[in-house]
C-alpha atoms as a PDB file:
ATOM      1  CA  UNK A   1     -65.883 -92.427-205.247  1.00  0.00           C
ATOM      2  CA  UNK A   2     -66.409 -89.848-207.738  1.00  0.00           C
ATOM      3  CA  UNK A   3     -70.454 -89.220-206.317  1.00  0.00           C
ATOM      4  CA  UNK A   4     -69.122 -89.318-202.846  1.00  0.00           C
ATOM      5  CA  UNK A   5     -66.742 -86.215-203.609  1.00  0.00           C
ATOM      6  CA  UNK A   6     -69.673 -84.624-205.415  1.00  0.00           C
ATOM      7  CA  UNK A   7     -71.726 -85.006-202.482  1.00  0.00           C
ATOM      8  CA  UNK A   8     -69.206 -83.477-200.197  1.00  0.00           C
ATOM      9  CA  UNK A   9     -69.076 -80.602-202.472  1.00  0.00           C
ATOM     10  CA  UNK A  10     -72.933 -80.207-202.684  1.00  0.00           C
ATOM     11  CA  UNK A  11     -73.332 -80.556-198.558  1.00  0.00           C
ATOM     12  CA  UNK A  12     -70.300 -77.539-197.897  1.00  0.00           C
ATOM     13  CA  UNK A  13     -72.659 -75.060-199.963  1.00  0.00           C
ATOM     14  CA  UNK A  14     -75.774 -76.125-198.338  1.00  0.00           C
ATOM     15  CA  UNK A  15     -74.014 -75.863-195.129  1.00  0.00           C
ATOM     16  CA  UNK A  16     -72.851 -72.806-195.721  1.00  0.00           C
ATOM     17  CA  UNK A  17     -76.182 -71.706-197.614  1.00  0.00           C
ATOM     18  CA  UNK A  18     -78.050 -72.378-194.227  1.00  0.00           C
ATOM     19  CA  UNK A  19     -77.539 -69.251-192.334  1.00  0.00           C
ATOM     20  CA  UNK A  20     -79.132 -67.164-195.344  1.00  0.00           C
ATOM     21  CA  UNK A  21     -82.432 -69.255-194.934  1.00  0.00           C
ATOM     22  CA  UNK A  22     -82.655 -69.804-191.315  1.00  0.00           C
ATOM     23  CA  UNK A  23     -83.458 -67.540-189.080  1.00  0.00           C
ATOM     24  CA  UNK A  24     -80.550 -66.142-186.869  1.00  0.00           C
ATOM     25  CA  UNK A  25     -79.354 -68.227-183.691  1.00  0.00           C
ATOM     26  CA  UNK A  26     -77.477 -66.160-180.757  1.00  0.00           C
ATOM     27  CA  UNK A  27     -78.073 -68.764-178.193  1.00  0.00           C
ATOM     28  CA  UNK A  28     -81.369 -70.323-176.767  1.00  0.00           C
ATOM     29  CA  UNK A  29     -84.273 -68.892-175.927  1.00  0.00           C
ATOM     30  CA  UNK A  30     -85.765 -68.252-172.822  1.00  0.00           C
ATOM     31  CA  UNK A  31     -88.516 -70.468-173.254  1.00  0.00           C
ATOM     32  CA  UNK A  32     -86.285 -73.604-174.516  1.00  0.00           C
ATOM     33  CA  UNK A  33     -85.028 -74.158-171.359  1.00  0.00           C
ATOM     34  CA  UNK A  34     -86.690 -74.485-167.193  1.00  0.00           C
ATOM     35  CA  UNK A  35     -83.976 -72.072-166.415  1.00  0.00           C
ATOM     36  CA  UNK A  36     -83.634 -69.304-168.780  1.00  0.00           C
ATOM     37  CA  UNK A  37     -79.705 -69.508-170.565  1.00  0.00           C
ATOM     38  CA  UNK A  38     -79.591 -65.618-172.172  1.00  0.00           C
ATOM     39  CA  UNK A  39     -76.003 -65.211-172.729  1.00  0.00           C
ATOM     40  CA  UNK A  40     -74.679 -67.930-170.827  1.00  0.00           C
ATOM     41  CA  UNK A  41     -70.944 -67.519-169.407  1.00  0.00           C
ATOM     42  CA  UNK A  42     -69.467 -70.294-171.409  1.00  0.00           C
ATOM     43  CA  UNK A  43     -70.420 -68.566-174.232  1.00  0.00           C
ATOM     44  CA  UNK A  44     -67.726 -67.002-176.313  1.00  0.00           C
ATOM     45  CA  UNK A  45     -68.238 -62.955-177.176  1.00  0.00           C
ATOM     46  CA  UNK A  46     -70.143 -62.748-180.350  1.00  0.00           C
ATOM     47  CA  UNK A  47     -66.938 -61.328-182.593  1.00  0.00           C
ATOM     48  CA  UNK A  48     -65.791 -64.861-182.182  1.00  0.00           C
ATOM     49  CA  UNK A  49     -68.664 -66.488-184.521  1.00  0.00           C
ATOM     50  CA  UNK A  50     -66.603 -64.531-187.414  1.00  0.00           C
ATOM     51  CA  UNK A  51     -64.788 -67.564-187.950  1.00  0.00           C
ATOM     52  CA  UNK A  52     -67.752 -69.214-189.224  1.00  0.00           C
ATOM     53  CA  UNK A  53     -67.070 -66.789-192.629  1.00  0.00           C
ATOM     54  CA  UNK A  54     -63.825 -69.031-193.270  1.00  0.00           C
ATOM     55  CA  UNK A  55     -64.537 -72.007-192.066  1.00  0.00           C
ATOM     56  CA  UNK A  56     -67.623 -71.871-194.902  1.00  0.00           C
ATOM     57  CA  UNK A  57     -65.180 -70.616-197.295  1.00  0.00           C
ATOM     58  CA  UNK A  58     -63.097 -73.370-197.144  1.00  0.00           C
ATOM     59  CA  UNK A  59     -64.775 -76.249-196.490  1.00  0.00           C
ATOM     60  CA  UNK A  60     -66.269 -75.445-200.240  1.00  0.00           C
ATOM     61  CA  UNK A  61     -62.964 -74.669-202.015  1.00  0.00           C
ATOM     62  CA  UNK A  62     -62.366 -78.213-200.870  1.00  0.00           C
ATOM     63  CA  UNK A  63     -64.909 -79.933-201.789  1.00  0.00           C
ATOM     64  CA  UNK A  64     -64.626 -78.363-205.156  1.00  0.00           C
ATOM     65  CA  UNK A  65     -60.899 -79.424-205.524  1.00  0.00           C
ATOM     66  CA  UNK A  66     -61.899 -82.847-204.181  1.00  0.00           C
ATOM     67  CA  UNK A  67     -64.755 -83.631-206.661  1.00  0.00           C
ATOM     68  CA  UNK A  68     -62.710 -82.150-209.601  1.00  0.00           C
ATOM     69  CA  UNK A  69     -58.850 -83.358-208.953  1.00  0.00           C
ATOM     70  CA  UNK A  70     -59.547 -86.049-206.046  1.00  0.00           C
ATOM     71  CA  UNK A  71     -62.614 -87.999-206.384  1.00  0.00           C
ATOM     72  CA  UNK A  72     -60.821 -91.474-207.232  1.00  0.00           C
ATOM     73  CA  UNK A  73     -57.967 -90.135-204.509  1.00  0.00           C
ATOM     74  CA  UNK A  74     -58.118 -93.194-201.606  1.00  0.00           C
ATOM     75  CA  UNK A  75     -56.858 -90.376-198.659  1.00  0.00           C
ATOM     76  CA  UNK A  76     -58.871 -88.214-200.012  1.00  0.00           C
ATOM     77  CA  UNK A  77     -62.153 -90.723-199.710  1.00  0.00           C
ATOM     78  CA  UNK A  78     -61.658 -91.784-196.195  1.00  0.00           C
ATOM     79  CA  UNK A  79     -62.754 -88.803-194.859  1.00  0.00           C
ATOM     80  CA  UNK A  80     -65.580 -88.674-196.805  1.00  0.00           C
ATOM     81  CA  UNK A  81     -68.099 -90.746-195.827  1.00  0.00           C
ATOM     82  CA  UNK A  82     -67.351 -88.886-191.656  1.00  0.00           C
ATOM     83  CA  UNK A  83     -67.530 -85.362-193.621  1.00  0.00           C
ATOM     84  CA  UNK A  84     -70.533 -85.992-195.084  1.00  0.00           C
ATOM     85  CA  UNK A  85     -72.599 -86.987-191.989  1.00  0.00           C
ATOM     86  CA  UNK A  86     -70.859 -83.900-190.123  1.00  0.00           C
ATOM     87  CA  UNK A  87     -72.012 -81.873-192.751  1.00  0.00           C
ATOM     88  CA  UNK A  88     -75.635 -83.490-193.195  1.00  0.00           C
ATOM     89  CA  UNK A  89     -76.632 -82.936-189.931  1.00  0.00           C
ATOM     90  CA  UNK A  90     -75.040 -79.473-189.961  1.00  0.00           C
ATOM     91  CA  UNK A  91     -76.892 -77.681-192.269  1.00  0.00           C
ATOM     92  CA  UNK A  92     -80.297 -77.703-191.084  1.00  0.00           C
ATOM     93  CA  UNK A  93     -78.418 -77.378-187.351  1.00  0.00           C
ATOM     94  CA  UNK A  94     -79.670 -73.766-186.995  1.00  0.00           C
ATOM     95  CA  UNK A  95     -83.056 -74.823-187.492  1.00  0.00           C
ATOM     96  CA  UNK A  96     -82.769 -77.696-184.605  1.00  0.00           C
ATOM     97  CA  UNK A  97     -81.071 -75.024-182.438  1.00  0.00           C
ATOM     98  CA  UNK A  98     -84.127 -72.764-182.855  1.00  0.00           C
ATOM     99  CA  UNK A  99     -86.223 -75.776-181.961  1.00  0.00           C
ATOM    100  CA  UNK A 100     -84.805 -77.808-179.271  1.00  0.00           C
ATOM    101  CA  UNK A 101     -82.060 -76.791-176.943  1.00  0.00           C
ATOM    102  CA  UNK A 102     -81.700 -80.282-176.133  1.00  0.00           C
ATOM    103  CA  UNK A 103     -81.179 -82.054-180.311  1.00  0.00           C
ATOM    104  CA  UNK A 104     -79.455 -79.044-180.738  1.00  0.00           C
ATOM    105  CA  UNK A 105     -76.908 -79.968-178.382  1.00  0.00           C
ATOM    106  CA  UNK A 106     -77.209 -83.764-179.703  1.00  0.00           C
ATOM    107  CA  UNK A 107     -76.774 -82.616-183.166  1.00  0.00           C
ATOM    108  CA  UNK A 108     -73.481 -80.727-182.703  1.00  0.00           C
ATOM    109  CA  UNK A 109     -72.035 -83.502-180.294  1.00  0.00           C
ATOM    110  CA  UNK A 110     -72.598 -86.023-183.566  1.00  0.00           C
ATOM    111  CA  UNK A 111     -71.157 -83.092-186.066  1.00  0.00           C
ATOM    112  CA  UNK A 112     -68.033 -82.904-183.806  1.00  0.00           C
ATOM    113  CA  UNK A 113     -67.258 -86.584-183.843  1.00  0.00           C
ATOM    114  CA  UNK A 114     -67.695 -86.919-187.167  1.00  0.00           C
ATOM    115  CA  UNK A 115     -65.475 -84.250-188.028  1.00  0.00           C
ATOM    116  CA  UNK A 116     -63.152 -85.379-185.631  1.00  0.00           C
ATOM    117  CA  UNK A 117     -63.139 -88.625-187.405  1.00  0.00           C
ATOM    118  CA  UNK A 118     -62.366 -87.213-190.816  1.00  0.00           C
ATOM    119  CA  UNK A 119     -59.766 -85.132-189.957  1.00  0.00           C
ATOM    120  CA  UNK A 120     -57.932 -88.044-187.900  1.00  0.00           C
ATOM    121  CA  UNK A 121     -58.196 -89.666-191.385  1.00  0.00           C
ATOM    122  CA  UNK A 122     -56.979 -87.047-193.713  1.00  0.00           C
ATOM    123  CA  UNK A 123     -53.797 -87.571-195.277  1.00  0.00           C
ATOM    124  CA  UNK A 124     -50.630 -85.398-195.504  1.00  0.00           C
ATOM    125  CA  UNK A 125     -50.915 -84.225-198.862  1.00  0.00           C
ATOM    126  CA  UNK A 126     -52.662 -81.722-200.053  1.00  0.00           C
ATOM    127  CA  UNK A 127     -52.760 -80.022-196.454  1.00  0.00           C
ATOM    128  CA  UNK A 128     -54.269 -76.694-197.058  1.00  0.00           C
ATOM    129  CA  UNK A 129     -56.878 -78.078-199.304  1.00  0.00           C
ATOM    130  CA  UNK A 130     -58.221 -80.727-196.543  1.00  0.00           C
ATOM    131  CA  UNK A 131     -56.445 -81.640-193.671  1.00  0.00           C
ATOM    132  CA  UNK A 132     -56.937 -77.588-192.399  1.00  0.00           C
ATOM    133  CA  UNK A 133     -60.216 -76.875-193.410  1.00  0.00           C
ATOM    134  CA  UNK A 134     -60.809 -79.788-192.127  1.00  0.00           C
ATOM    135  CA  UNK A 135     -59.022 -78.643-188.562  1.00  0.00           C
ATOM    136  CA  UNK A 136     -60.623 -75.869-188.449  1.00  0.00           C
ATOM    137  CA  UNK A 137     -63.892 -76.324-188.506  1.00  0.00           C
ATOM    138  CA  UNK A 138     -63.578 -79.171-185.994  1.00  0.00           C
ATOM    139  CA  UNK A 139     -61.493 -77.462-183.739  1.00  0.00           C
ATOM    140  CA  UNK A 140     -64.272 -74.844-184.009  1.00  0.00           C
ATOM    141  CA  UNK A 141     -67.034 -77.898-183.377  1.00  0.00           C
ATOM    142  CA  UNK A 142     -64.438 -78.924-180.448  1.00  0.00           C
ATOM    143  CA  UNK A 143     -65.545 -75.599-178.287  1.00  0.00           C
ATOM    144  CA  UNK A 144     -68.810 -74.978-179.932  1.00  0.00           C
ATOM    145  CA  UNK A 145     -70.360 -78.491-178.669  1.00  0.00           C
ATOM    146  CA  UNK A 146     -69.307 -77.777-174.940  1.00  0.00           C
ATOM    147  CA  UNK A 147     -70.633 -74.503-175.107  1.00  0.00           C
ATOM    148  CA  UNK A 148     -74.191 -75.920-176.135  1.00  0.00           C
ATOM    149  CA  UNK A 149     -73.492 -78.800-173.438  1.00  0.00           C
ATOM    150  CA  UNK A 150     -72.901 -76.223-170.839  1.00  0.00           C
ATOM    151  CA  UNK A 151     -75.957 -74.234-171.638  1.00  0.00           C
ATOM    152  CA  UNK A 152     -77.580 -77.367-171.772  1.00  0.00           C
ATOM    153  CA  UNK A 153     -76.892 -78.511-168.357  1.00  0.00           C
ATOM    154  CA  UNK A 154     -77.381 -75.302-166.282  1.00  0.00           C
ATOM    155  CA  UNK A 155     -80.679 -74.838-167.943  1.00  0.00           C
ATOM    156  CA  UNK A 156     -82.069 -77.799-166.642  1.00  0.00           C
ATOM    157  CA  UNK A 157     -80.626 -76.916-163.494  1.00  0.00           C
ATOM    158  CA  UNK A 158     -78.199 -80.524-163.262  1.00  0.00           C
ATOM    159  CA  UNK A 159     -75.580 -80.408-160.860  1.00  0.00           C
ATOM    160  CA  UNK A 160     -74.044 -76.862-160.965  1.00  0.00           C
ATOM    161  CA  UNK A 161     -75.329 -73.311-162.462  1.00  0.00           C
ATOM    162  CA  UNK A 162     -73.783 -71.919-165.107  1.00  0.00           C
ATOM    163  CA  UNK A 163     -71.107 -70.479-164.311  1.00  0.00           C
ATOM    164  CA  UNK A 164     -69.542 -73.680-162.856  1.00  0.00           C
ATOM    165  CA  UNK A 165     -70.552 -75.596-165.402  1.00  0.00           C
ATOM    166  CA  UNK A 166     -68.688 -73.064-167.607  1.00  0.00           C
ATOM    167  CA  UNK A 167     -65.534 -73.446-165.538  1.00  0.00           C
ATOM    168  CA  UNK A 168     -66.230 -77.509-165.464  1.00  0.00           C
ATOM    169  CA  UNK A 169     -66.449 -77.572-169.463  1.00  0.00           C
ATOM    170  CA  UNK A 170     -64.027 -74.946-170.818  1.00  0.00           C
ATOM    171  CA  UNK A 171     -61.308 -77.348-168.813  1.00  0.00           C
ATOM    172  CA  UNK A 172     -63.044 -80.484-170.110  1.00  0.00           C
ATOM    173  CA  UNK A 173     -63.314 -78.794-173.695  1.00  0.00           C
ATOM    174  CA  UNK A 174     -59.183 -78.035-173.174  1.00  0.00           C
ATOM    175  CA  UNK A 175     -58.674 -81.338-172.055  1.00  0.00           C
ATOM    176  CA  UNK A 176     -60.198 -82.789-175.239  1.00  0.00           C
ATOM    177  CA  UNK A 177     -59.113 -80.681-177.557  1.00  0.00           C
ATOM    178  CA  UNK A 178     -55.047 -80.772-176.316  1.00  0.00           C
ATOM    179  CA  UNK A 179     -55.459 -84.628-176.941  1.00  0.00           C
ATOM    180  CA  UNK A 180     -56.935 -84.470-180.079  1.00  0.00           C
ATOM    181  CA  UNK A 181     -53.683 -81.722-181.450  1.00  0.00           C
ATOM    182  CA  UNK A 182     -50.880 -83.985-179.482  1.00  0.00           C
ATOM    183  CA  UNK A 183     -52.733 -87.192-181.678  1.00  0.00           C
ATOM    184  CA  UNK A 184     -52.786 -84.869-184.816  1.00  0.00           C
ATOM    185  CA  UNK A 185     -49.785 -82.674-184.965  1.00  0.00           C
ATOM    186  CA  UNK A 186     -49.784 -81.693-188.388  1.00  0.00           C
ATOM    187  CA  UNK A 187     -53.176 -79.392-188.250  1.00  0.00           C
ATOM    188  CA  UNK A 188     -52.190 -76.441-185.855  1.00  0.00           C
ATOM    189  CA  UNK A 189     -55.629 -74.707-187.571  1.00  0.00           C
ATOM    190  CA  UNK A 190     -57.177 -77.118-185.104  1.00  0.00           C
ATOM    191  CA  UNK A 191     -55.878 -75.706-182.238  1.00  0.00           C
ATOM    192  CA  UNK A 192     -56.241 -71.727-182.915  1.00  0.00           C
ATOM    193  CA  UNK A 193     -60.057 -72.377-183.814  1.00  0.00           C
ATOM    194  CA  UNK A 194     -60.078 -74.105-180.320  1.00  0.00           C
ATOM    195  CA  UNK A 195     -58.000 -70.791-178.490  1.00  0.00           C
ATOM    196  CA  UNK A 196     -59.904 -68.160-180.551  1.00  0.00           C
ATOM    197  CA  UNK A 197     -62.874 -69.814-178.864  1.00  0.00           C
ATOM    198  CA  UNK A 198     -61.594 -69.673-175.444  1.00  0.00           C
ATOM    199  CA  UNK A 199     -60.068 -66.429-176.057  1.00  0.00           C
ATOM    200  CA  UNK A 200     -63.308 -65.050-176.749  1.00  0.00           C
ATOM    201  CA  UNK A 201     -65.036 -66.471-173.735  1.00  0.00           C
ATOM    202  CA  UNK A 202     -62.419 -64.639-171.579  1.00  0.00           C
ATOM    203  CA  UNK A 203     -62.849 -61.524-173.215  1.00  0.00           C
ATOM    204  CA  UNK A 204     -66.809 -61.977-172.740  1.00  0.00           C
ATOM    205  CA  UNK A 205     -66.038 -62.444-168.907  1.00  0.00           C
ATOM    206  CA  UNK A 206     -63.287 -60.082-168.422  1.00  0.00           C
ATOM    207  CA  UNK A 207     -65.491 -57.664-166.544  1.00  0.00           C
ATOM    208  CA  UNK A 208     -67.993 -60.300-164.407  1.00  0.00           C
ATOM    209  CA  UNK A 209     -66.792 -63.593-164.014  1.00  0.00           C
ATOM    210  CA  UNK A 210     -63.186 -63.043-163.621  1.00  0.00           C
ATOM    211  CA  UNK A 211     -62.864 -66.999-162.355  1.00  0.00           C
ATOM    212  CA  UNK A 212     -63.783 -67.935-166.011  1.00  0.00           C
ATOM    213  CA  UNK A 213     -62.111 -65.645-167.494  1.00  0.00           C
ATOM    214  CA  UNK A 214     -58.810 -66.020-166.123  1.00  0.00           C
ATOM    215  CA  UNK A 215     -59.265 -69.983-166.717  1.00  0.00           C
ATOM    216  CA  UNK A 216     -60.220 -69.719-170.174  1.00  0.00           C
ATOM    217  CA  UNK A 217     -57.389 -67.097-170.686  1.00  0.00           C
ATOM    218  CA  UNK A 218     -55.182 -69.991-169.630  1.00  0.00           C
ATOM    219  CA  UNK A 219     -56.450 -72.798-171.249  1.00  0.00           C
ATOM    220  CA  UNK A 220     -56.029 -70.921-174.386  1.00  0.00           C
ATOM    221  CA  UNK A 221     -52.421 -69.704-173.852  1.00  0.00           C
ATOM    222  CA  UNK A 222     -52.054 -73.730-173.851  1.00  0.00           C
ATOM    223  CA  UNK A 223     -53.865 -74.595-176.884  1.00  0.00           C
ATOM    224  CA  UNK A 224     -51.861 -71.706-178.620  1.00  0.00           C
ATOM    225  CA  UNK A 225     -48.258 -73.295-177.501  1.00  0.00           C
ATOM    226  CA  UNK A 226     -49.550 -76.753-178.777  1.00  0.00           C
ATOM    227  CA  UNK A 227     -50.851 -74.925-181.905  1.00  0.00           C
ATOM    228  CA  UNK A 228     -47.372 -73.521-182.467  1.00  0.00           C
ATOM    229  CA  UNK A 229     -46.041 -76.771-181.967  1.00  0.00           C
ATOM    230  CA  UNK A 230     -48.095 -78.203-184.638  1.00  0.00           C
ATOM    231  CA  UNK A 231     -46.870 -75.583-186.868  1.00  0.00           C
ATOM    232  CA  UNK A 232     -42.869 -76.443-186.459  1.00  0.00           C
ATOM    233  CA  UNK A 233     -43.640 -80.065-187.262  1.00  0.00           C
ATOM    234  CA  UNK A 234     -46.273 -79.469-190.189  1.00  0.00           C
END
């Protein structure tokens, strides 16, 4: 147990170490894709990637606490082993992204479920110091893995363009993450990293997709009211 916590620790600083060795990512570039995906709809306004600041933050004041006051902690270890593949494949994510649209989009789909899993596993105590970093950064994950889906999709040109697929996944990307906060009600972090993320694709399409906008607007007035919910009962 007590190496497992350790390596938990050791992956949330090289996770969060990754952005200062990787070159930048702001979305994929015209030549990853058939059709070109600069600044797709479904993507969220760029003050929204802020969160990533926190997210880092705490994900390594918990792993800390966990390898020094809960590494023989059973709750605490059945996260773990989720976390730690989450967080594997998300620190050299920025260099996949800058590779290959397509494992980029692989990649975060496998860091969301993962996270998922752990936080469906973490236990009651100790809230602040797992189960909401925890939330966070997968309700993050939750929005962020649709968005690279979308982007995915209309640059192949499958089905729709991108601005229905946009409309198609924010609703999907609701859909999922509503389930995931009525299944986990004591982790309303999970659902404001979800509405800041729709928030912040209706602010980006306030002024030229006002479809998207309005729906995204919507979906995370929703995820805000089951957030608050999640609050009173936490």
């Amino acid at each position: 147990m007590k190496l497992m916590a350790w390596v938990v620790a050791a992956l949330a600083i090289t996770f969060a170490a990754a952005p200062l060795v990787t070159d930048p990512f702001t979305g994929f570039r015209a030549d990853q894709l058939p059709v070109p995906q600069l600044d797709p709809p479904i993507q969220p306004a760029g003050y929204a990637f802020a969160i990533w600041g926190v997210i880092y933050i705490w994900l390594i004041v918990s792993g800390v606490f966990g390898a020094l006051k809960r590494a023989e902690d059973a709750s605490w270890q059945a996260t773990r082993p989720w976390l730690i593949v989450s967080l594997a494949v998300g620190t050299p994510w920025l260099a996949i992204a800058n590779t290959s649209a397509f494992w980029a989009t692989v990649t975060i789909w496998v860091m969301l479920g993962t996270a998922l899993a752990a936080l469906l596993r973490s236990p009651r105590q100790d809230r602040l110091l797992l189960r909401a970093p925890l939330a966070l950064y997968a309700g993050w994950l939750s929005a962020a893995s649709f968005v690279s889906l979308g982007a995915l999709l209309a640059g192949y040109g499958i089905l729709f363009d991108a601005l229905d697929w946009a409309l198609t996944l924010t609703l999907a990307a609701t859909m999922l993450a509503a389930t995931v906060q009525w299944k986990e009600p004591r982790a309303p972090e999970y659902g404001t990293a979800v509405a800041w993320a729709l928030t912040a694709i209706a602010v980006k399409n306030g002024d030229t997709q006002l479809s998207l906008a309005l729906l995204a607007a919507v979906c995370a007035s929703a995820m805000i009211a089951l957030a608050i919910r999640s609050a009173r009962r936490t």
